[in-house]
Amino acid sequence: MTGEIGRNDLCPCGSGKKYKRCCIWNSQQEPQRSFSPRFRFESGSYGGAGSFVPSIACLKQMVNKWDYHFILVDPARVYTKEEPAVSEAEKDLQAAFLQKQQPGSDHAVGETLRDKGYISVTDFNIVKE
């Protein structure tokens, strides 16, 4: 037995859906932090060249892929290196999910992040490594 998840098995994210109808398209990436089948949140950094701020990307599930829906940044915390910005974003995202009142309520996650000082960025550019 390989321990792999079959397409018709229940999704390990806990949604109650079959894997093929939920997170199969995300299987090449790290596990989801959100248990919503429609949205996924990822921590990161925004900026460059010695000026990085914590960022959180919200990705929306489309047919066979994930598209960036919006990006949140905390412009009040600027770091000269990328790693501390990513670490802070990760901590903030974990705290936001702890504050989530209703299972599946991604709106509550957004409100918590807004209260922490995150704002939405328009016309963002995603740099892939």
mmCIF file of C-alpha atoms in Angstrom:
data_model
loop_
_atom_site.group_PDB
_atom_site.id
_atom_site.type_symbol
_atom_site.label_atom_id
_atom_site.label_comp_id
_atom_site.label_asym_id
_atom_site.label_seq_id
_atom_site.Cartn_x
_atom_site.Cartn_y
_atom_site.Cartn_z
ATOM 1 C CA MET A 1 0.000 0.000 0.000
ATOM 2 C CA THR A 2 1.423 3.383 -1.012
ATOM 3 C CA GLY A 3 -0.719 5.566 1.235
ATOM 4 C CA GLU A 4 -1.727 7.772 -1.672
ATOM 5 C CA ILE A 5 -5.142 9.381 -1.808
ATOM 6 C CA GLY A 6 -7.427 8.037 -4.538
ATOM 7 C CA ARG A 7 -9.525 10.390 -6.658
ATOM 8 C CA ASN A 8 -12.742 8.993 -5.163
ATOM 9 C CA ASP A 9 -11.516 8.949 -1.549
ATOM 10 C CA LEU A 10 -12.747 11.570 0.896
ATOM 11 C CA CYS A 11 -10.545 14.662 0.769
ATOM 12 C CA PRO A 12 -8.067 14.837 3.665
ATOM 13 C CA CYS A 13 -8.825 18.553 4.166
ATOM 14 C CA GLY A 14 -12.020 17.607 6.016
ATOM 15 C CA SER A 15 -14.507 19.147 3.591
ATOM 16 C CA GLY A 16 -16.452 15.884 3.251
ATOM 17 C CA LYS A 17 -16.102 15.997 -0.538
ATOM 18 C CA LYS A 18 -14.333 13.532 -2.775
ATOM 19 C CA TYR A 19 -10.680 14.370 -3.342
ATOM 20 C CA LYS A 20 -11.282 14.864 -7.099
ATOM 21 C CA ARG A 21 -13.909 17.525 -6.338
ATOM 22 C CA CYS A 22 -11.866 19.353 -3.728
ATOM 23 C CA CYS A 23 -8.093 19.575 -3.322
ATOM 24 C CA ILE A 24 -6.739 17.335 -6.080
ATOM 25 C CA TRP A 25 -5.550 20.365 -8.043
ATOM 26 C CA ASN A 26 -3.573 21.522 -5.020
ATOM 27 C CA SER A 27 -1.813 18.179 -4.470
ATOM 28 C CA GLN A 28 1.456 19.411 -5.994
ATOM 29 C CA GLN A 29 1.708 22.206 -3.424
ATOM 30 C CA GLU A 30 1.827 22.407 0.354
ATOM 31 C CA PRO A 31 -1.350 21.465 2.278
ATOM 32 C CA GLN A 32 -4.168 23.962 2.452
ATOM 33 C CA ARG A 33 -4.514 26.107 5.526
ATOM 34 C CA SER A 34 -8.112 26.896 4.719
ATOM 35 C CA PHE A 35 -10.712 24.151 4.748
ATOM 36 C CA SER A 36 -12.814 25.982 2.189
ATOM 37 C CA PRO A 37 -13.014 24.174 -1.126
ATOM 38 C CA ARG A 38 -13.178 27.532 -2.964
ATOM 39 C CA PHE A 39 -10.364 29.551 -1.415
ATOM 40 C CA ARG A 40 -6.824 28.973 -0.207
ATOM 41 C CA PHE A 41 -4.579 31.366 1.714
ATOM 42 C CA GLU A 42 -0.783 31.548 1.447
ATOM 43 C CA SER A 43 1.640 33.630 3.472
ATOM 44 C CA GLY A 44 4.572 35.377 1.822
ATOM 45 C CA SER A 45 6.288 38.707 1.393
ATOM 46 C CA TYR A 46 5.667 41.687 -0.830
ATOM 47 C CA GLY A 47 8.319 44.073 -2.057
ATOM 48 C CA GLY A 48 11.972 43.563 -2.762
ATOM 49 C CA ALA A 49 15.520 44.922 -2.610
ATOM 50 C CA GLY A 50 15.677 45.341 1.175
ATOM 51 C CA SER A 51 12.079 46.410 1.697
ATOM 52 C CA PHE A 52 9.772 43.460 2.387
ATOM 53 C CA VAL A 53 6.372 43.518 4.097
ATOM 54 C CA PRO A 54 4.281 40.553 5.265
ATOM 55 C CA SER A 55 1.726 39.476 2.659
ATOM 56 C CA ILE A 56 -1.098 36.991 2.397
ATOM 57 C CA ALA A 57 -2.487 35.819 -0.913
ATOM 58 C CA CYS A 58 -6.010 34.544 -1.325
ATOM 59 C CA LEU A 59 -6.338 32.099 -4.202
ATOM 60 C CA LYS A 60 -9.697 31.120 -5.663
ATOM 61 C CA GLN A 61 -10.264 27.681 -7.120
ATOM 62 C CA MET A 62 -11.088 27.792 -10.800
ATOM 63 C CA VAL A 63 -11.483 24.855 -13.166
ATOM 64 C CA ASN A 64 -8.307 22.750 -12.781
ATOM 65 C CA LYS A 65 -6.247 25.595 -11.278
ATOM 66 C CA TRP A 66 -5.927 28.223 -8.545
ATOM 67 C CA ASP A 67 -5.992 31.929 -9.509
ATOM 68 C CA TYR A 68 -4.883 34.828 -7.315
ATOM 69 C CA HIS A 69 -8.046 36.480 -6.035
ATOM 70 C CA PHE A 70 -6.484 39.229 -3.902
ATOM 71 C CA ILE A 71 -3.312 40.092 -1.993
ATOM 72 C CA LEU A 72 -3.175 41.606 1.486
ATOM 73 C CA VAL A 73 -0.081 43.366 2.851
ATOM 74 C CA ASP A 74 0.841 44.972 6.153
ATOM 75 C CA PRO A 75 2.697 48.152 5.128
ATOM 76 C CA ALA A 76 3.418 49.128 8.738
ATOM 77 C CA ARG A 77 5.969 46.320 9.172
ATOM 78 C CA VAL A 78 8.942 46.636 6.825
ATOM 79 C CA TYR A 79 11.865 44.185 6.933
ATOM 80 C CA THR A 80 15.224 44.354 5.180
ATOM 81 C CA LYS A 81 15.139 40.591 4.573
ATOM 82 C CA GLU A 82 12.370 38.468 3.112
ATOM 83 C CA GLU A 83 12.336 35.658 5.702
ATOM 84 C CA PRO A 84 11.113 37.728 8.684
ATOM 85 C CA ALA A 85 8.284 39.169 6.562
ATOM 86 C CA VAL A 86 7.175 35.687 5.507
ATOM 87 C CA SER A 87 7.405 34.447 9.101
ATOM 88 C CA GLU A 88 5.227 37.298 10.384
ATOM 89 C CA ALA A 89 2.656 36.705 7.632
ATOM 90 C CA GLU A 90 2.546 33.009 8.559
ATOM 91 C CA LYS A 91 1.961 33.846 12.242
ATOM 92 C CA ASP A 92 -0.763 36.348 11.331
ATOM 93 C CA LEU A 93 -2.487 33.856 9.044
ATOM 94 C CA GLN A 94 -2.445 31.165 11.731
ATOM 95 C CA ALA A 95 -3.868 33.649 14.259
ATOM 96 C CA ALA A 96 -6.608 34.635 11.802
ATOM 97 C CA PHE A 97 -7.687 31.020 11.393
ATOM 98 C CA LEU A 98 -7.778 30.610 15.167
ATOM 99 C CA GLN A 99 -10.149 33.575 15.361
ATOM 100 C CA LYS A 100 -12.426 32.190 12.675
ATOM 101 C CA GLN A 101 -15.868 31.905 14.249
ATOM 102 C CA GLN A 102 -17.716 29.675 11.772
ATOM 103 C CA PRO A 103 -16.249 26.687 9.949
ATOM 104 C CA GLY A 104 -15.876 27.629 6.296
ATOM 105 C CA SER A 105 -16.139 31.373 6.956
ATOM 106 C CA ASP A 106 -13.220 32.821 5.026
ATOM 107 C CA HIS A 107 -14.750 36.277 5.496
ATOM 108 C CA ALA A 108 -13.921 36.070 9.218
ATOM 109 C CA VAL A 109 -10.283 35.359 8.324
ATOM 110 C CA GLY A 110 -10.193 38.493 6.150
ATOM 111 C CA GLU A 111 -11.724 40.633 8.875
ATOM 112 C CA THR A 112 -9.157 39.440 11.402
ATOM 113 C CA LEU A 113 -6.309 40.264 9.025
ATOM 114 C CA ARG A 114 -7.789 43.701 8.308
ATOM 115 C CA ASP A 115 -7.935 44.360 12.049
ATOM 116 C CA LYS A 116 -4.212 43.450 12.256
ATOM 117 C CA GLY A 117 -3.399 46.184 9.719
ATOM 118 C CA TYR A 118 -3.456 44.329 6.409
ATOM 119 C CA ILE A 119 -4.715 46.203 3.369
ATOM 120 C CA SER A 120 -5.562 45.004 -0.123
ATOM 121 C CA VAL A 121 -3.127 45.597 -2.979
ATOM 122 C CA THR A 122 -4.413 46.339 -6.461
ATOM 123 C CA ASP A 123 -2.466 45.700 -9.664
ATOM 124 C CA PHE A 124 -0.173 43.251 -7.874
ATOM 125 C CA ASN A 125 2.557 41.309 -9.649
ATOM 126 C CA ILE A 126 3.288 37.701 -8.645
ATOM 127 C CA VAL A 127 6.923 36.625 -8.962
ATOM 128 C CA LYS A 128 7.340 32.863 -9.265
ATOM 129 C CA GLU A 129 10.594 31.318 -8.104
#
